[in-house]
Structure formats: structure tokens, C-alpha cells
Amino acid sequence: QVQLQESGPGLVKPSETLSLTCTVSGGSVSSGTYYWSWIRQPPGKGLEWIGYVYYSGSTNYNPSLKSRVTISVDTSKNQFSLKLSSVTAADTAVYYCARLVLWFGELNFFDYWGQGTLVTVSS
Amino acid sequence: QSALTQPASVSGSPGQSITISCTGTSSDVGSYNLVSWYQHHPGKAPKLMIYEVSKRPSGVSNRFSGSKSGNTASLTISGLQAEDEADYYCCSYAGSSTFGIFGGGTKLTVL
């Protein structure tokens, strides 16, 4: 059974960089079949796709966040990571990592998710 | 691009059927058969319930079904059970530039 677990600071100061890591167990981030994604949910709002990374390091980001987001993969640790720079209170959210299946490059579905971690942006 | 539109809440009694709608546009739901649905119990990992509009992953009850008409996708849960009480989210591919878009979520209450 594939499991994903988010980790990282729960509190980040405005203008700083949010950094989270997702550790994958029961599966390999090096699998060529899957992509590895970050999704977030601000309090009281819906889900928002942030971006994804492939084991090769190739990425795709939500255009609305692209200028501030970096997603990377560490195959030796079976992990992938999210960095979001210049954060504001609007970036306060529960952040989820998930395994993504594409259909000829198009988003098909997220089949495994982590439980999510709340990150609050506040001084 | 705006989020897909879902009703904020729906409710039903045990044994009944309910349907949750997910309305998008001709740029997302209306153009692609790549709609998925997720069940989320607060504090737990979201669970994939439906993909490619109407397909069920292995292990998901056949009480859950999906469909699409035009720009609106729907999730139907038949034979409601107490354990179905959760938040439900739809998701659609939205073209190469936007890529993925979610609905705002629907809270299902089993009365």
C-alpha cells in the first residue's frame, strides 16, 4: 500500500519561504508511471493544485503560483519537496502531497494522498 | 480560471440516494472525460472514488457512480450509509495552461 507523509514547519513568517517534504513509502518516486504532486486547501476553501514533479526532475506548475514555486525530487530518499517563496497570509493552508496519474500528459487523477499538514503564515 | 462549482452541502437519510453536481465550462469538464471525485474525511487522506468520469478504482463500493452531461459532472451515492458522511471534491483537467482545477467541495450529511 502506497503511503505519503508530509513534513515541515507549521509556521512560516510573511515574506519567507515555505518548505515541505513528502516521504513516500510502499512505492518508488522513481517509477516512470507516476508523477508527484502538491495540492493545498486554504481554510474554508476548496482544493488548489500547486504543481507536480516527475522522477527525472521535470515539473509543471499552476500558472498562478509558478513564479514562487519550486518542486523537486530526491530519488535516493524517496521524497519530493515543495518550496513556496515570498509567502503571505493567503498562503495559509493545509498542504497535501499526492501521487498523480496522467493520461497522455493530461491530468487524470490523484490516487494516493497524504493526510495533509497545516502551514500558517504569520509573524 | 475559477474553481468548479459544487453545492456547499447535500444531505440524505440512510438507504437513500444523493447526487452531487460539479459544474465547469467548455474549457474543462465539457471538453475532457478526465473528471475525478474524492472523498475526504477531515483529518484523513482524501480518497479517490471515481476517475475518468465514471470509472471506479478497485475497492470502491459500487454504490458510488459518476456521470457527465455537457459542462456538468455528477457523483451519485446510492444506499447512503453513515460512513459516507464526508466532504466530496471533483477535479477536472482544464487544458495545458491551467492543467488541473478542483471544485469547492460538498459536505455530505447523512441524517
PDB file of C-alpha atoms in Angstrom, chain A residues 39 41 46-49 52 60 63 96 102-103 105-111 113-115, chain B residues 32 34 36 38 40 43-46 48 51-52 89 91 93 97-100 102-104:
ATOM      1  CA  ILE A  39      -2.174  20.396  -3.564  1.00  0.00           C
ATOM      2  CA  GLN A  41      -6.582  23.883   0.774  1.00  0.00           C
ATOM      3  CA  GLY A  46     -11.582  24.321  -1.928  1.00  0.00           C
ATOM      4  CA  LEU A  47      -8.553  22.474  -3.172  1.00  0.00           C
ATOM      5  CA  GLU A  48      -5.929  24.076  -5.392  1.00  0.00           C
ATOM      6  CA  TRP A  49      -3.391  22.167  -7.488  1.00  0.00           C
ATOM      7  CA  TYR A  52       3.979  18.228  -9.956  1.00  0.00           C
ATOM      8  CA  ASN A  60       4.692  21.604 -14.202  1.00  0.00           C
ATOM      9  CA  PRO A  63       0.320  29.384 -13.560  1.00  0.00           C
ATOM     10  CA  TYR A  96      -1.227  17.766   0.688  1.00  0.00           C
ATOM     11  CA  LEU A 102      -1.545  11.422 -16.233  1.00  0.00           C
ATOM     12  CA  TRP A 103      -3.328  10.472 -19.442  1.00  0.00           C
ATOM     13  CA  GLY A 105       0.193  14.379 -20.402  1.00  0.00           C
ATOM     14  CA  GLU A 106      -3.255  15.398 -19.165  1.00  0.00           C
ATOM     15  CA  LEU A 107      -4.329  15.281 -15.513  1.00  0.00           C
ATOM     16  CA  ASN A 108      -6.202  12.048 -14.909  1.00  0.00           C
ATOM     17  CA  PHE A 109      -6.392  11.515 -11.160  1.00  0.00           C
ATOM     18  CA  PHE A 110      -4.601  11.566  -7.820  1.00  0.00           C
ATOM     19  CA  ASP A 111      -4.704   8.016  -6.473  1.00  0.00           C
ATOM     20  CA  TRP A 113      -2.714  11.324  -0.858  1.00  0.00           C
ATOM     21  CA  GLY A 114      -1.021  12.263   2.368  1.00  0.00           C
ATOM     22  CA  GLN A 115      -3.086  13.359   5.354  1.00  0.00           C
TER      23      GLN A 115
ATOM     24  CA  TYR B  32     -12.411  16.286 -21.356  1.00  0.00           C
ATOM     25  CA  LEU B  34     -10.961  13.452 -17.165  1.00  0.00           C
ATOM     26  CA  SER B  36     -12.335  12.580 -10.843  1.00  0.00           C
ATOM     27  CA  TYR B  38     -12.510  12.439  -3.978  1.00  0.00           C
ATOM     28  CA  HIS B  40     -12.393  13.420   2.350  1.00  0.00           C
ATOM     29  CA  GLY B  43      -8.024  14.753   9.294  1.00  0.00           C
ATOM     30  CA  LYS B  44      -7.567  11.839   6.915  1.00  0.00           C
ATOM     31  CA  ALA B  45      -6.088  11.494   3.472  1.00  0.00           C
ATOM     32  CA  PRO B  46      -8.527  12.191   0.626  1.00  0.00           C
ATOM     33  CA  LEU B  48     -10.119   8.620  -4.951  1.00  0.00           C
ATOM     34  CA  TYR B  51     -11.901   8.719 -12.262  1.00  0.00           C
ATOM     35  CA  GLU B  52     -12.393   9.331 -15.986  1.00  0.00           C
ATOM     36  CA  TYR B  89     -14.450  17.190  -4.277  1.00  0.00           C
ATOM     37  CA  CYS B  91     -11.467  17.647 -10.226  1.00  0.00           C
ATOM     38  CA  TYR B  93      -8.270  18.516 -16.461  1.00  0.00           C
ATOM     39  CA  SER B  97      -2.084  26.023 -19.422  1.00  0.00           C
ATOM     40  CA  THR B  98      -4.357  25.690 -16.382  1.00  0.00           C
ATOM     41  CA  PHE B  99      -3.864  21.928 -16.145  1.00  0.00           C
ATOM     42  CA  GLY B 100      -5.974  20.980 -13.134  1.00  0.00           C
ATOM     43  CA  PHE B 102     -10.943  21.409  -8.354  1.00  0.00           C
ATOM     44  CA  GLY B 103     -14.434  22.078  -7.127  1.00  0.00           C
ATOM     45  CA  GLY B 104     -15.088  23.978  -3.932  1.00  0.00           C
TER      46      GLY B 104
END
